[in-house]
Coordinates of C-alpha atoms and ligand atoms in Angstrom, one line a residue:
X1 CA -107.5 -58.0 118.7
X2 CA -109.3 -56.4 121.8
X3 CA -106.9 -54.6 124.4
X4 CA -106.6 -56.0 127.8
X5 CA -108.9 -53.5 128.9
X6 CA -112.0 -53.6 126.2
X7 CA -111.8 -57.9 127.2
X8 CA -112.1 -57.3 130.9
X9 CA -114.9 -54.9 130.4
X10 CA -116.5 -56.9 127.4
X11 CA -116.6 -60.2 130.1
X12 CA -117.7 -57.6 133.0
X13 CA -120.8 -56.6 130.5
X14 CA -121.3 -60.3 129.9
X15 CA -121.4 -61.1 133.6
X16 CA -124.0 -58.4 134.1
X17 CA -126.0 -60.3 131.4
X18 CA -126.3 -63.1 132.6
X19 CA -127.2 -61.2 136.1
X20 CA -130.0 -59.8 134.4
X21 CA -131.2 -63.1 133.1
X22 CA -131.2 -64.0 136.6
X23 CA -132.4 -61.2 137.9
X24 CA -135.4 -61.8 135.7
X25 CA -135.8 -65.9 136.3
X26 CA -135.6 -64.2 140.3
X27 CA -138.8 -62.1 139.3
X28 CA -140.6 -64.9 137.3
X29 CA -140.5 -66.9 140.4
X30 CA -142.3 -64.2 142.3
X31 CA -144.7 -64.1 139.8
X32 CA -145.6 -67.9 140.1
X33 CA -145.8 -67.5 143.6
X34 CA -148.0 -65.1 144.0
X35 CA -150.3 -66.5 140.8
X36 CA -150.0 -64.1 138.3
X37 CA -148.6 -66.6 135.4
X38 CA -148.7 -64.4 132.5
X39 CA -145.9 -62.1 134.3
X40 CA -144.3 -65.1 134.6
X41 CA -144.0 -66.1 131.5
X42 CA -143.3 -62.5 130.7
X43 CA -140.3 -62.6 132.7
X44 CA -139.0 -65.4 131.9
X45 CA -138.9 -64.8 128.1
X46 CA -137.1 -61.5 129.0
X47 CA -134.5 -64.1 130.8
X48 CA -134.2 -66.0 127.8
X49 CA -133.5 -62.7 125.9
X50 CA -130.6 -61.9 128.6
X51 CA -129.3 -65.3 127.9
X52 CA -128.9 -64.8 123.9
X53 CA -127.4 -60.8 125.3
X54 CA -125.0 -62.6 126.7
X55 CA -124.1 -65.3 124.2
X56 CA -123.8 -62.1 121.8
X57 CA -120.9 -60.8 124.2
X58 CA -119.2 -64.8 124.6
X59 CA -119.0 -64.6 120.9
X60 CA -117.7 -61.2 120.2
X61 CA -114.8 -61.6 122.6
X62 CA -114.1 -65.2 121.3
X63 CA -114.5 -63.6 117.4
X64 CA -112.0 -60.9 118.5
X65 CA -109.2 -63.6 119.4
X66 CA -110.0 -62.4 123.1
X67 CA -110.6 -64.8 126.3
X68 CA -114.0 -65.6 128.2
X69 CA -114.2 -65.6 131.4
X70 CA -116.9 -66.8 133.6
X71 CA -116.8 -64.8 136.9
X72 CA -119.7 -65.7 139.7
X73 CA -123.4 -64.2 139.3
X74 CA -124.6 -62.2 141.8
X75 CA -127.6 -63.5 144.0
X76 CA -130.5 -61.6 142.5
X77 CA -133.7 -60.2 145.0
X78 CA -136.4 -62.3 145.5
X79 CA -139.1 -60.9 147.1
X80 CA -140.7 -57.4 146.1
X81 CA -144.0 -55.6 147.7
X82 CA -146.1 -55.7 144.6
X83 CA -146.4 -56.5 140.8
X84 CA -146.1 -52.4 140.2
X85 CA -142.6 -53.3 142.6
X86 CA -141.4 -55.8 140.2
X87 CA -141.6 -54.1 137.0
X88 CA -140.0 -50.5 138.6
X89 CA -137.5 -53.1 139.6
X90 CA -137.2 -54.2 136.4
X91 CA -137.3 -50.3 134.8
X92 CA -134.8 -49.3 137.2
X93 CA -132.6 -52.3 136.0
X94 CA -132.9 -51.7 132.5
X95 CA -131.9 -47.9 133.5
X96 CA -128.8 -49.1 134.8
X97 CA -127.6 -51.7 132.0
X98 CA -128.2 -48.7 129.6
X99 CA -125.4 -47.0 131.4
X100 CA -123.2 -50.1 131.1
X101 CA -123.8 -50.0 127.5
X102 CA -123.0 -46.7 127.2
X103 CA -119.8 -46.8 129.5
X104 CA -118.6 -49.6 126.6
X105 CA -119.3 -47.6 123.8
X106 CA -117.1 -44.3 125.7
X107 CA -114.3 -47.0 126.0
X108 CA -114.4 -48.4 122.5
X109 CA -114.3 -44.8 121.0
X110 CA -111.4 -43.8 123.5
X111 CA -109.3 -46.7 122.2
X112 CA -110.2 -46.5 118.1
X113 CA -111.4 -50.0 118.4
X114 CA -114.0 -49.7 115.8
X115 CA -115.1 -53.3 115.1
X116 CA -116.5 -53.0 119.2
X117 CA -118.6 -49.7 118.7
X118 CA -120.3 -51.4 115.5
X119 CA -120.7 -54.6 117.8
X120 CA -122.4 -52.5 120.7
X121 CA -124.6 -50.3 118.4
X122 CA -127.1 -53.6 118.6
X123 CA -127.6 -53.1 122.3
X124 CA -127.5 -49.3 122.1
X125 CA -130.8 -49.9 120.0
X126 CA -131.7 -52.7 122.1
X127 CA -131.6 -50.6 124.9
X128 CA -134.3 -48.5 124.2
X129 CA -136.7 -51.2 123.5
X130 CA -135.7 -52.7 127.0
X131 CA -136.4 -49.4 129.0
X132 CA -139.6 -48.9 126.8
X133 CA -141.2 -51.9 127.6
X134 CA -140.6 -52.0 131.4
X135 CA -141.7 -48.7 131.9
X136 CA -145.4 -49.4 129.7
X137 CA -146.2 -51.9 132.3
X138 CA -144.7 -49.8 135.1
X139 CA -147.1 -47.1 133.5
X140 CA -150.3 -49.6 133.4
X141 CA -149.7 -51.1 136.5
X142 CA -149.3 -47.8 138.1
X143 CA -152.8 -46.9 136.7
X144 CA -154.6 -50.3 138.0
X145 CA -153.2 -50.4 140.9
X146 CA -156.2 -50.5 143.2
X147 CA -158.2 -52.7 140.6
X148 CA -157.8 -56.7 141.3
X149 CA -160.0 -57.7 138.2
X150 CA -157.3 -54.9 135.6
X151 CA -154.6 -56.4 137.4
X152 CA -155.7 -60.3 136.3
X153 CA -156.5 -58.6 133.0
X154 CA -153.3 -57.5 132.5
X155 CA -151.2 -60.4 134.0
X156 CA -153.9 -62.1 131.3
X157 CA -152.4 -60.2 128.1
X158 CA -149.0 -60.1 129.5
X159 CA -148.7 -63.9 129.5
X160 CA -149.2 -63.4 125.6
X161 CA -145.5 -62.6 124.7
X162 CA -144.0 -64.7 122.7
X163 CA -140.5 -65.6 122.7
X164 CA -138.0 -63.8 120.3
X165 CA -141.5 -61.8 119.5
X166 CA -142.2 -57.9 120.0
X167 CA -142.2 -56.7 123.7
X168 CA -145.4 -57.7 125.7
X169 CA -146.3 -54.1 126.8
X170 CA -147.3 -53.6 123.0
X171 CA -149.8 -56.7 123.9
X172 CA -151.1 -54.9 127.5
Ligands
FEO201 FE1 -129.5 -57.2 128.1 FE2 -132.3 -56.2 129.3 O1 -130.7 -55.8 128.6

């Protein structure tokens, strides 16, 4: 059973989830409007992947005999000053959601509740695949900056990720 605390925080973490899945969806967006479709579809598998993050939190509380509950999304940003913008952004955001994680893991070990530490050790891991891959293509992009035909290049190998496959930055 998950104290009253460990639920609130578990459905707080699954909130910021599906934020990020938005977040990401927001950036996508940007992406097809300024035609760069291979960030696009970069970005919005990494929504996808913040979708099944979530999920992984509904069903934890709902395995634990806890309660979901939906609270509203947050209106992600929607316009940003350049591709190298987007993926900081993105960096930035991964940064923070690391911290989240983190915060979880402090709680679970302050209350003994062992079955949630195991549960968050996944995203612990996951995190450091998440903050990789942002900051290769923050690191690329950074590098090509003042080259239009690199950056096409790169939105190019970008668009190669494959859903549920190894991060994209591997691919750029
Ligand atoms: Fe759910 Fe991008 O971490």
């Amino acid at each position: 059973m998950l104290s009253e605390q460990m639920q609130k925080a578990l459905n707080g973490q699954l909130n910021a989830e599906y934020y990020s899945s938005y977040l990401y969806l927001s950036m996508a967006a940007y992406f097809e409007s300024t035609n760069l479709p291979g960030m696009a579809t970069w970005m919005r598998i990494q929504a996808q992947e913040e979708e099944m993050h979530a999920m992984k939190f509904f069903d934890f509380i709902c395995d634990r005999g806890g309660r979901v509950t939906l609270a509203q999304i947050d209106a992600p940003g929607t316009e940003w000053e350049s591709p190298l913008a987007v993926f900081q952004a993105a960096y930035a955001h991964e940064q923070k959601v690391t911290g989240l994680i983190n915060s979880l893991v402090k709680m679970a070990r302050d209350e003994g509740d062992a079955a949630t530490d195991v549960f968050l050790q996944w995203f612990v891991t996951e995190q450091i695949e998440e903050e990789k891959s942002a900051d290769e293509v923050v690191q690329k992009l950074t590098r090509i900056k003042d080259a239009p035909h690199l950056l096409l290049m790169m939105d190019n190998e970008l668009g190669a990720r494959q859903a549920g496959g190894e991060q994209a930055a591997d691919a750029a």
